[in-house]
Amino acid sequence: MTRDEWLRASGVERSDALALLRELAGVSRAALLAHPEAGLDSACLEALERAAEALRGGLPLAYVLGWREFYGLRLELNRHVLIPRPDTEVLVDFALEHLDRSLAAEVLDLGTGSGAIAIAIAHERPLARVRGVDASAEALELARRNAERLLPPERPGGAALWHQGDWMGALGPEVGDFDLIVSNPPYVAAGDPHLAALRHEPALALVGARACADGLGDIRVLVAQAAPRLRDGAWLALEHGYDQAAAVRDLLQRAGLREVHSLRDLAGIERVTAGRAGK
Ligand SMILES: C[S@@+](CC[C@H](N)C(=O)[O-])C[C@H]1O[C@@H](n2cnc3c(N)ncnc32)[C@H](O)[C@@H]1O
């Protein structure tokens, strides 16, 4: 079968089929245009067909390929972690705006999953000491692997540090307070109709273990635990659902944080809410 014949017969979206050809058969778009009539060998065809079948069954492309780009970094992914979303880059932008390049800041990413946010921050702020927490051991194993591959070994802030457990309870007594705490926690309400389309991603990442009708079960606990661990002037910034900004602002204000405000994502939706400690 030729490259062009496979592309037409794959039964998946053209952009996905092009990605599979590039990743699994090493055929770039330019090579395809130049030689659409070139044949695909049987091993390639078998790999392409297996991947196309998984896509036709609804598995997201990022899981089929085993990676997704986030903040310019190619993160390895598997089904133990959420696929990082472009909207989450708003949270990373906020973190970087508030982290001085020349300071060895203490940074915490709660619910780190693939390590996307923690690693993006560590990559852009080499002096910062960055820690990631997750309840899932499998997620942390992947985050550690991503960090080892993406961060330079001689990084001045040291290797990223990973802690398994329930939010701030994951941190041992040796860990002090923070200059910045960020989180993209589970925030989908139990029974939300969008969950059907997200069925391949872990329920722990989407709904969490404190499933509730407004989706704020984990955010409530996390804000109550994280706010007291901010140094004077330090920010807590959280991603949340499209209709949760007002409730999260309220939670941050009640936790005693000031300058509480929300930031919009690429679609203009209030997606991240932040507040800072101090008088
Ligand atoms: C929405 S995902 C975010 C993953 C990653 N930070 C990102 O933005 O792509 C939420 C993460 O929180 C973790 N998580 C859920 N409940 C937790 C808890 N009680 N304590 C720590 N981590 C938790 C999940 O395992 C998941 O990796």
Tab-separated table of C-alpha atoms and ligand atoms in Angstrom:
chain	number	residue	atom	x	y	z
A	1	MET	CA	0.000	0.000	0.000
A	2	THR	CA	1.316	3.498	-0.828
A	3	ARG	CA	1.534	6.405	1.645
A	4	ASP	CA	-1.279	8.202	-0.133
A	5	GLU	CA	-3.546	5.156	-0.238
A	6	TRP	CA	-3.067	4.615	3.502
A	7	LEU	CA	-3.821	8.276	4.233
A	8	ARG	CA	-7.121	8.055	2.334
A	9	ALA	CA	-8.143	4.689	3.775
A	10	SER	CA	-7.093	5.275	7.420
A	11	GLY	CA	-10.586	6.231	8.603
A	12	VAL	CA	-9.255	8.911	10.971
A	13	GLU	CA	-9.041	12.706	10.691
A	14	ARG	CA	-6.470	13.791	8.114
A	15	SER	CA	-4.409	15.732	10.692
A	16	ASP	CA	-4.278	12.634	12.948
A	17	ALA	CA	-3.359	10.370	10.013
A	18	LEU	CA	-0.552	12.788	9.071
A	19	ALA	CA	0.699	12.710	12.681
A	20	LEU	CA	0.706	8.889	12.658
A	21	LEU	CA	2.584	8.787	9.347
A	22	ARG	CA	5.159	11.223	10.740
A	23	GLU	CA	5.613	9.498	14.100
A	24	LEU	CA	5.262	5.829	13.184
A	25	ALA	CA	6.550	5.734	9.604
A	26	GLY	CA	8.940	8.703	9.680
A	27	VAL	CA	7.112	10.303	6.733
A	28	SER	CA	6.985	14.100	6.986
A	29	ARG	CA	4.331	16.155	5.230
A	30	ALA	CA	6.985	17.312	2.726
A	31	ALA	CA	8.057	13.720	2.038
A	32	LEU	CA	4.435	12.719	1.554
A	33	LEU	CA	3.846	15.528	-0.939
A	34	ALA	CA	7.055	14.708	-2.793
A	35	HIS	CA	6.454	10.927	-2.928
A	36	PRO	CA	2.832	9.969	-2.229
A	37	GLU	CA	3.294	6.817	-4.329
A	38	ALA	CA	6.087	5.395	-2.115
A	39	GLY	CA	5.157	2.085	-0.505
A	40	LEU	CA	4.865	1.397	3.253
A	41	ASP	CA	6.489	-1.794	4.506
A	42	SER	CA	4.439	-4.367	6.389
A	43	ALA	CA	5.831	-3.504	9.867
A	44	CYS	CA	4.947	0.170	9.320
A	45	LEU	CA	1.524	-0.693	7.991
A	46	GLU	CA	0.832	-2.887	10.994
A	47	ALA	CA	1.869	-0.137	13.450
A	48	LEU	CA	-0.173	2.472	11.549
A	49	GLU	CA	-3.220	0.235	11.453
A	50	ARG	CA	-3.020	-0.528	15.204
A	51	ALA	CA	-2.768	3.186	15.982
A	52	ALA	CA	-5.601	4.143	13.605
A	53	GLU	CA	-7.815	1.485	15.160
A	54	ALA	CA	-7.140	2.917	18.648
A	55	LEU	CA	-8.038	6.397	17.368
A	56	ARG	CA	-11.218	5.121	15.721
A	57	GLY	CA	-12.105	3.605	19.113
A	58	GLY	CA	-11.890	7.077	20.665
A	59	LEU	CA	-8.438	6.960	22.321
A	60	PRO	CA	-6.994	10.514	22.198
A	61	LEU	CA	-4.049	11.060	19.832
A	62	ALA	CA	-1.732	12.022	22.724
A	63	TYR	CA	-2.180	8.585	24.324
A	64	VAL	CA	-1.794	6.820	20.973
A	65	LEU	CA	1.469	8.647	20.263
A	66	GLY	CA	2.578	8.599	23.929
A	67	TRP	CA	3.473	12.299	24.047
A	68	ARG	CA	2.068	15.846	23.883
A	69	GLU	CA	3.818	19.175	23.652
A	70	PHE	CA	3.290	21.577	26.569
A	71	TYR	CA	5.039	24.936	26.915
A	72	GLY	CA	7.392	23.909	24.109
A	73	LEU	CA	8.399	20.682	25.888
A	74	ARG	CA	7.662	17.194	24.574
A	75	LEU	CA	6.163	15.357	27.543
A	76	GLU	CA	5.858	11.591	27.622
A	77	LEU	CA	2.279	10.602	28.501
A	78	ASN	CA	0.344	7.516	29.465
A	79	ARG	CA	-3.145	6.729	30.693
A	80	HIS	CA	-2.246	7.339	34.340
A	81	VAL	CA	-2.093	11.094	33.687
A	82	LEU	CA	-4.248	13.852	32.264
A	83	ILE	CA	-3.290	15.088	28.801
A	84	PRO	CA	-1.922	18.607	29.451
A	85	ARG	CA	-4.163	21.273	27.894
A	86	PRO	CA	-3.064	24.513	26.182
A	87	ASP	CA	-5.283	26.478	28.643
A	88	THR	CA	-3.022	25.357	31.485
A	89	GLU	CA	-0.220	27.400	29.901
A	90	VAL	CA	-2.049	30.462	31.352
A	91	LEU	CA	-1.156	29.130	34.806
A	92	VAL	CA	2.497	28.675	33.796
A	93	ASP	CA	2.584	32.224	32.335
A	94	PHE	CA	1.249	33.565	35.648
A	95	ALA	CA	3.847	31.578	37.617
A	96	LEU	CA	6.712	32.853	35.474
A	97	GLU	CA	5.533	36.468	35.746
A	98	HIS	CA	5.744	36.149	39.527
A	99	LEU	CA	9.044	34.301	39.788
A	100	ASP	CA	12.131	36.445	39.605
A	101	ARG	CA	14.771	34.782	37.382
A	102	SER	CA	17.508	35.652	39.846
A	103	LEU	CA	15.869	34.174	42.977
A	104	ALA	CA	16.124	30.626	44.281
A	105	ALA	CA	12.368	30.453	44.905
A	106	GLU	CA	10.570	27.506	46.522
A	107	VAL	CA	7.790	26.387	44.157
A	108	LEU	CA	5.111	23.714	44.597
A	109	ASP	CA	2.852	22.127	41.949
A	110	LEU	CA	-0.089	20.290	43.559
A	111	GLY	CA	-1.504	17.455	41.403
A	112	THR	CA	1.442	17.411	39.034
A	113	GLY	CA	0.351	14.458	36.830
A	114	SER	CA	2.866	14.203	33.965
A	115	GLY	CA	4.864	16.980	35.678
A	116	ALA	CA	3.772	19.436	32.959
A	117	ILE	CA	3.494	22.602	35.077
A	118	ALA	CA	6.375	21.822	37.460
A	119	ILE	CA	8.754	20.947	34.631
A	120	ALA	CA	7.783	23.976	32.509
A	121	ILE	CA	8.478	26.261	35.497
A	122	ALA	CA	11.732	24.487	36.380
A	123	HIS	CA	12.809	24.725	32.738
A	124	GLU	CA	12.183	28.493	32.567
A	125	ARG	CA	13.475	29.343	36.059
A	126	PRO	CA	16.689	27.326	36.546
A	127	LEU	CA	17.327	28.686	40.064
A	128	ALA	CA	13.923	27.730	41.477
A	129	ARG	CA	13.579	24.619	43.624
A	130	VAL	CA	10.474	22.907	42.256
A	131	ARG	CA	8.425	20.180	43.944
A	132	GLY	CA	5.467	18.238	42.564
A	133	VAL	CA	2.817	16.385	44.580
A	134	ASP	CA	0.460	13.722	43.301
A	135	ALA	CA	-1.705	11.024	44.866
A	136	SER	CA	-0.835	8.660	42.024
A	137	ALA	CA	2.465	6.741	42.184
A	138	GLU	CA	2.220	5.976	38.446
A	139	ALA	CA	1.844	9.678	37.631
A	140	LEU	CA	4.896	10.552	39.734
A	141	GLU	CA	6.950	7.846	38.038
A	142	LEU	CA	6.154	9.494	34.692
A	143	ALA	CA	6.769	13.030	36.028
A	144	ARG	CA	10.187	11.922	37.284
A	145	ARG	CA	11.030	10.408	33.887
A	146	ASN	CA	9.910	13.563	32.064
A	147	ALA	CA	11.977	15.754	34.377
A	148	GLU	CA	15.085	13.602	33.970
A	149	ARG	CA	14.786	13.862	30.193
A	150	LEU	CA	13.800	17.544	29.928
A	151	LEU	CA	15.737	19.324	32.685
A	152	PRO	CA	19.512	19.715	32.539
A	153	PRO	CA	21.276	17.517	35.140
A	154	GLU	CA	23.418	20.443	36.324
A	155	ARG	CA	20.365	22.677	36.936
A	156	PRO	CA	21.315	25.226	39.683
A	157	GLY	CA	17.965	24.780	41.501
A	158	GLY	CA	18.618	21.017	41.639
A	159	ALA	CA	16.483	18.165	40.352
A	160	ALA	CA	12.714	18.504	40.695
A	161	LEU	CA	11.467	16.734	43.833
A	162	TRP	CA	8.386	14.495	43.840
A	163	HIS	CA	6.091	13.652	46.770
A	164	GLN	CA	3.268	11.117	46.811
A	165	GLY	CA	0.157	11.699	48.936
A	166	ASP	CA	-2.962	13.745	49.568
A	167	TRP	CA	-2.252	17.447	48.756
A	168	MET	CA	-0.077	19.149	51.425
A	169	GLY	CA	-0.142	15.937	53.505
A	170	ALA	CA	2.335	14.507	50.974
A	171	LEU	CA	5.093	16.829	52.232
A	172	GLY	CA	7.309	15.733	55.090
A	173	PRO	CA	8.255	17.923	58.074
A	174	GLU	CA	11.568	18.818	56.368
A	175	VAL	CA	9.698	20.871	53.730
A	176	GLY	CA	9.222	24.557	54.572
A	177	ASP	CA	6.915	27.243	53.166
A	178	PHE	CA	6.672	28.370	49.546
A	179	ASP	CA	7.164	31.440	47.352
A	180	LEU	CA	4.587	30.119	44.877
A	181	ILE	CA	2.029	27.304	44.913
A	182	VAL	CA	0.273	26.367	41.665
A	183	SER	CA	-2.265	23.677	40.939
A	184	ASN	CA	-4.473	22.302	38.201
A	185	PRO	CA	-6.543	20.095	40.530
A	186	PRO	CA	-9.492	17.811	39.705
A	187	TYR	CA	-12.500	20.116	39.298
A	188	VAL	CA	-15.090	18.330	37.166
A	189	ALA	CA	-18.414	17.848	38.968
A	190	ALA	CA	-19.545	14.285	39.585
A	191	GLY	CA	-22.080	13.420	36.891
A	192	ASP	CA	-20.925	16.191	34.513
A	193	PRO	CA	-22.071	15.170	30.995
A	194	HIS	CA	-18.613	16.084	29.557
A	195	LEU	CA	-17.105	13.139	31.458
A	196	ALA	CA	-18.262	10.719	28.736
A	197	ALA	CA	-15.966	12.427	26.199
A	198	LEU	CA	-13.101	12.337	28.722
A	199	ARG	CA	-13.537	8.633	29.577
A	200	HIS	CA	-9.967	7.672	28.604
A	201	GLU	CA	-8.389	10.066	31.137
A	202	PRO	CA	-8.051	9.091	34.837
A	203	ALA	CA	-11.086	9.843	37.019
A	204	LEU	CA	-8.679	10.826	39.824
A	205	ALA	CA	-7.386	13.649	37.599
A	206	LEU	CA	-10.803	14.883	36.474
A	207	VAL	CA	-13.213	14.372	39.388
A	208	GLY	CA	-10.784	13.398	42.143
A	209	ALA	CA	-11.460	11.305	45.222
A	210	ARG	CA	-13.712	13.996	46.771
A	211	ALA	CA	-16.325	13.850	44.012
A	212	CYS	CA	-19.136	16.311	44.599
A	213	ALA	CA	-21.908	18.130	42.781
A	214	ASP	CA	-20.055	21.446	42.295
A	215	GLY	CA	-16.649	19.923	41.484
A	216	LEU	CA	-14.972	21.987	44.230
A	217	GLY	CA	-14.358	19.192	46.779
A	218	ASP	CA	-10.582	19.009	46.247
A	219	ILE	CA	-10.177	22.761	45.674
A	220	ARG	CA	-11.729	23.488	49.108
A	221	VAL	CA	-9.301	21.135	50.868
A	222	LEU	CA	-6.321	22.279	48.833
A	223	VAL	CA	-6.917	26.010	49.466
A	224	ALA	CA	-7.386	25.444	53.210
A	225	GLN	CA	-4.135	23.420	53.377
A	226	ALA	CA	-1.993	25.488	50.981
A	227	ALA	CA	-2.802	29.076	52.073
A	228	PRO	CA	-1.056	28.760	55.475
A	229	ARG	CA	2.080	27.430	53.700
A	230	LEU	CA	2.659	30.602	51.648
A	231	ARG	CA	5.488	32.924	52.598
A	232	ASP	CA	4.644	36.596	53.005
A	233	GLY	CA	3.762	37.990	49.545
A	234	ALA	CA	3.673	34.523	47.921
A	235	TRP	CA	0.953	33.589	45.418
A	236	LEU	CA	-1.421	30.627	45.251
A	237	ALA	CA	-2.797	30.166	41.714
A	238	LEU	CA	-5.336	27.525	40.713
A	239	GLU	CA	-6.853	26.382	37.453
A	240	HIS	CA	-10.593	25.657	37.616
A	241	GLY	CA	-13.735	25.068	35.559
A	242	TYR	CA	-15.373	27.683	33.304
A	243	ASP	CA	-18.117	28.405	35.869
A	244	GLN	CA	-16.093	28.158	39.105
A	245	ALA	CA	-14.110	31.448	39.129
A	246	ALA	CA	-16.425	33.322	41.529
A	247	ALA	CA	-16.544	30.385	43.965
A	248	VAL	CA	-12.736	29.997	43.892
A	249	ARG	CA	-12.233	33.764	44.433
A	250	ASP	CA	-14.507	33.449	47.450
A	251	LEU	CA	-12.499	30.477	48.808
A	252	LEU	CA	-9.187	32.343	48.414
A	253	GLN	CA	-10.572	35.453	50.119
A	254	ARG	CA	-11.954	33.392	53.004
A	255	ALA	CA	-8.518	31.768	53.352
A	256	GLY	CA	-7.161	35.267	54.045
A	257	LEU	CA	-5.454	35.880	50.695
A	258	ARG	CA	-5.406	39.346	49.108
A	259	GLU	CA	-5.275	40.737	45.557
A	260	VAL	CA	-7.557	37.852	44.563
A	261	HIS	CA	-8.319	37.913	40.843
A	262	SER	CA	-9.020	35.610	37.901
A	263	LEU	CA	-7.248	35.267	34.548
A	264	ARG	CA	-8.824	34.325	31.231
A	265	ASP	CA	-7.762	31.478	28.946
A	266	LEU	CA	-7.321	31.632	25.165
A	267	ALA	CA	-11.101	31.369	24.713
A	268	GLY	CA	-11.718	34.353	27.036
A	269	ILE	CA	-13.003	32.154	29.887
A	270	GLU	CA	-11.962	32.823	33.508
A	271	ARG	CA	-9.705	29.787	33.972
A	272	VAL	CA	-7.148	30.599	36.683
A	273	THR	CA	-7.702	32.346	40.031
A	274	ALA	CA	-4.897	33.631	42.219
A	275	GLY	CA	-4.392	35.347	45.553
A	276	ARG	CA	-1.366	36.219	47.667
A	277	ALA	CA	-0.449	35.942	51.320
A	278	GLY	CA	0.350	38.869	53.588
A	279	LYS	CA	-1.161	42.090	54.880
B	1	LIG	C1	-6.272	17.806	36.415
B	1	LIG	S1	-4.895	16.732	36.738
B	1	LIG	C2	-3.553	17.866	36.447
B	1	LIG	C3	-2.313	17.208	35.907
B	1	LIG	C4	-1.216	18.210	35.476
B	1	LIG	N1	-0.880	19.135	36.538
B	1	LIG	C5	-1.687	19.006	34.261
B	1	LIG	O1	-2.029	20.178	34.414
B	1	LIG	O2	-1.698	18.448	33.158
B	1	LIG	C6	-4.991	16.620	38.515
B	1	LIG	C7	-3.913	15.755	39.171
B	1	LIG	O3	-4.174	15.769	40.582
B	1	LIG	C8	-3.900	14.475	41.114
B	1	LIG	N2	-4.681	14.350	42.357
B	1	LIG	C9	-6.002	14.088	42.490
B	1	LIG	N3	-6.357	14.080	43.792
B	1	LIG	C10	-5.232	14.328	44.504
B	1	LIG	C11	-4.950	14.471	45.887
B	1	LIG	N4	-5.923	14.319	46.806
B	1	LIG	N5	-3.685	14.741	46.274
B	1	LIG	C12	-2.699	14.880	45.347
B	1	LIG	N6	-2.907	14.778	44.011
B	1	LIG	C13	-4.147	14.498	43.588
B	1	LIG	C14	-4.310	13.523	40.006
B	1	LIG	O4	-3.692	12.274	40.146
B	1	LIG	C15	-3.887	14.308	38.760
B	1	LIG	O5	-2.586	13.926	38.363
